[in-house]
XYZ file of C-alpha atoms in Angstrom:
234
model
C -65.284 92.209 -116.960
C -68.199 94.418 -117.979
C -69.171 95.488 -121.504
C -66.557 98.252 -121.449
C -63.760 95.846 -120.652
C -63.191 97.252 -117.150
C -63.169 95.188 -113.972
C -66.501 95.766 -112.151
C -64.729 97.223 -109.096
C -63.302 100.020 -111.269
C -66.480 100.934 -113.150
C -67.769 103.186 -110.361
C -64.743 105.477 -110.873
C -66.168 106.566 -114.233
C -69.181 107.927 -112.361
C -67.091 110.104 -110.054
C -65.985 113.655 -110.952
C -62.339 114.321 -111.715
C -59.454 112.132 -112.824
C -58.971 108.646 -111.369
C -56.657 105.738 -111.992
C -54.562 102.905 -110.614
C -50.984 101.829 -111.262
C -49.214 98.628 -110.259
C -45.998 98.497 -108.222
C -43.978 99.273 -111.360
C -46.062 102.397 -112.090
C -47.799 100.698 -115.025
C -51.365 101.877 -115.595
C -53.907 99.230 -114.646
C -56.940 101.495 -114.995
C -57.796 105.129 -115.776
C -61.225 106.696 -116.037
C -62.554 108.454 -119.117
C -61.714 111.987 -117.968
C -58.055 111.206 -117.264
C -57.693 109.288 -120.541
C -59.129 112.240 -122.441
C -56.800 114.911 -121.028
C -53.678 112.790 -121.621
C -54.679 112.177 -125.236
C -56.470 108.833 -125.449
C -60.010 108.323 -126.780
C -60.409 104.993 -125.015
C -59.291 104.487 -121.398
C -58.344 100.897 -122.215
C -55.595 102.199 -124.514
C -53.753 103.422 -121.397
C -53.586 99.996 -119.748
C -50.045 98.628 -119.792
C -48.449 102.033 -120.393
C -46.303 104.083 -118.015
C -45.938 107.848 -117.661
C -43.018 107.614 -120.099
C -45.516 106.547 -122.790
C -47.793 109.576 -122.375
C -47.274 111.659 -125.556
C -47.282 115.165 -124.058
C -45.307 114.339 -120.897
C -41.561 114.929 -120.694
C -39.221 112.229 -119.399
C -38.290 114.513 -116.494
C -41.836 114.608 -115.164
C -42.528 110.970 -115.987
C -39.566 110.081 -113.780
C -40.798 112.472 -111.073
C -44.287 110.905 -111.085
C -42.766 107.462 -110.655
C -40.663 108.741 -107.745
C -43.871 109.996 -106.132
C -45.508 106.585 -106.665
C -42.553 104.887 -105.009
C -42.658 107.327 -102.087
C -46.346 106.559 -101.513
C -45.777 102.802 -101.580
C -42.655 102.949 -99.403
C -43.950 105.374 -96.779
C -47.511 104.035 -96.958
C -48.632 107.656 -96.606
C -50.782 109.545 -99.139
C -49.391 112.567 -100.971
C -51.259 115.732 -101.936
C -49.701 117.184 -105.102
C -50.280 120.320 -107.159
C -49.652 119.580 -110.847
C -49.516 122.279 -113.536
C -48.843 120.962 -117.039
C -49.747 121.390 -120.711
C -52.034 118.558 -121.793
C -52.743 116.707 -125.020
C -55.158 119.345 -126.341
C -52.550 122.076 -125.912
C -54.220 123.680 -122.898
C -52.471 124.224 -119.570
C -54.314 122.930 -116.521
C -53.768 122.960 -112.767
C -54.857 119.855 -110.880
C -54.791 118.876 -107.252
C -53.891 115.165 -107.129
C -53.924 112.742 -104.233
C -51.847 109.557 -104.473
C -52.570 106.691 -102.091
C -51.211 103.180 -101.656
C -53.400 100.567 -103.389
C -53.877 97.413 -101.324
C -55.355 94.010 -102.103
C -57.881 92.215 -99.886
C -55.009 91.042 -97.657
C -53.751 94.635 -97.178
C -50.664 93.989 -99.299
C -49.593 97.069 -101.280
C -49.966 96.312 -104.979
C -49.591 99.797 -106.434
C -51.037 103.290 -106.194
C -54.430 104.907 -106.642
C -54.560 108.507 -107.828
C -57.381 111.013 -108.019
C -57.359 114.621 -109.139
C -59.606 117.626 -109.531
C -58.963 120.471 -111.931
C -58.485 123.810 -110.190
C -60.795 126.089 -112.099
C -62.004 129.516 -111.044
C -64.436 128.226 -108.412
C -62.148 125.643 -106.863
C -59.209 128.056 -106.750
C -61.014 129.760 -103.888
C -60.733 126.567 -101.845
C -57.009 126.059 -102.285
C -56.219 127.982 -99.103
C -57.705 125.090 -97.144
C -55.132 122.746 -98.690
C -52.087 124.918 -98.093
C -49.316 123.227 -96.134
C -49.522 125.260 -92.912
C -46.735 125.948 -90.422
C -46.208 123.594 -87.487
C -48.240 125.645 -85.010
C -52.022 125.667 -85.268
C -53.352 128.924 -86.617
C -55.259 130.913 -84.048
C -58.989 131.146 -84.693
C -59.112 134.854 -84.034
C -56.408 137.156 -85.300
C -55.839 140.651 -86.548
C -57.065 140.741 -90.159
C -55.801 144.205 -90.942
C -54.430 143.034 -94.303
C -57.738 141.609 -95.450
C -58.991 144.738 -97.139
C -55.626 146.254 -97.985
C -54.456 146.344 -101.578
C -50.954 144.835 -101.598
C -49.373 144.959 -105.033
C -46.880 142.200 -105.874
C -44.883 141.927 -109.056
C -44.612 138.613 -110.911
C -41.547 137.287 -109.080
C -42.848 138.337 -105.678
C -46.122 136.540 -106.395
C -44.284 133.367 -107.417
C -42.005 133.361 -104.379
C -44.920 133.997 -102.023
C -46.987 131.243 -103.650
C -44.236 128.682 -103.042
C -43.619 129.968 -99.514
C -47.288 129.420 -98.726
C -46.853 125.811 -99.788
C -44.070 125.392 -97.258
C -41.212 125.435 -99.749
C -37.681 126.397 -98.687
C -35.553 129.013 -100.511
C -33.416 126.238 -102.026
C -36.491 124.623 -103.604
C -37.850 127.989 -104.762
C -34.452 128.821 -106.239
C -34.443 125.637 -108.305
C -38.078 125.971 -109.366
C -37.851 129.606 -110.444
C -34.257 129.335 -111.666
C -33.082 132.094 -109.364
C -30.105 132.332 -107.047
C -30.893 131.418 -103.446
C -29.729 134.882 -102.370
C -32.163 136.451 -104.839
C -35.023 134.400 -103.387
C -34.033 135.475 -99.876
C -34.054 139.111 -101.017
C -37.583 138.641 -102.356
C -38.641 137.237 -98.997
C -37.250 140.348 -97.282
C -39.195 142.561 -99.703
C -42.359 140.569 -99.081
C -41.952 140.936 -95.337
C -41.632 144.692 -95.805
C -44.769 144.870 -97.952
C -46.806 142.866 -95.436
C -45.162 144.574 -92.448
C -44.210 141.126 -91.122
C -41.544 140.583 -88.472
C -40.702 137.046 -89.603
C -41.277 134.622 -92.460
C -43.859 132.798 -90.342
C -45.777 136.018 -89.768
C -45.532 136.804 -93.479
C -47.239 133.488 -94.269
C -49.968 134.115 -91.704
C -50.656 137.639 -92.962
C -50.609 136.548 -96.615
C -53.139 133.800 -95.881
C -55.336 136.300 -94.038
C -55.138 138.650 -97.025
C -56.411 135.916 -99.362
C -53.186 135.060 -101.189
C -53.680 131.372 -100.355
C -56.474 131.159 -102.911
C -54.478 132.579 -105.814
C -52.133 130.853 -108.239
C -49.979 133.437 -110.063
C -50.872 133.595 -113.754
C -47.202 133.206 -114.669
C -47.057 129.845 -112.894
C -49.970 128.533 -114.926
C -47.555 128.455 -117.858
C -44.716 126.775 -115.975
C -44.683 123.015 -115.422
C -44.849 122.140 -111.752
C -45.388 119.054 -109.633
C -45.305 120.253 -106.041
C -45.878 117.964 -103.072
C -48.136 120.024 -100.836
C -48.554 117.560 -98.006
C -47.501 114.112 -96.874
C -49.966 112.620 -94.420
């Protein structure tokens, strides 16, 4: 242990930007860095050790359970997850973070828990989010018609929300549950979006929307709605 009470192998995480931490196989916090401790409401990172997501004051039981399901998925599949999290935090502010969860292994490669890291998506990093979008199965062509790029396409709040989730590869059933809309209503929004982008299919809609820059925009309305969206499983 060092003077801060942290194992030496963890101390370097306090020097890295963003939120970092480790949980054991039961999703119990083993370590968190100072930034993560601060946003979840603890002055001292050591106060988090031994707690679970269910013990985090501002977090609902629904999302605590969801986070533990994600931990289990990472450990079972042995594949990292890329997750977009939008939540209110201990100081009352809403924040959007891009988290990566990875299996934590000991020196014999045995999985002993999960490691998570996250960066807050502020104004500058929002511009990069298009690079993290879950793309369609086919590789995007390097050269394409960018006729939408400089066209002003107005979307209302619901259209923006549906398009945002479509760009992350979400199906109408998932969008329906997330936005609390009927599946048929979501499908109608998709039709309207295709008309606005002059797209012949949902796949073309996604391509044209990405070209027009919608991949770097989180709708303002969704920054006030709790979300934990798996963007990609490696």
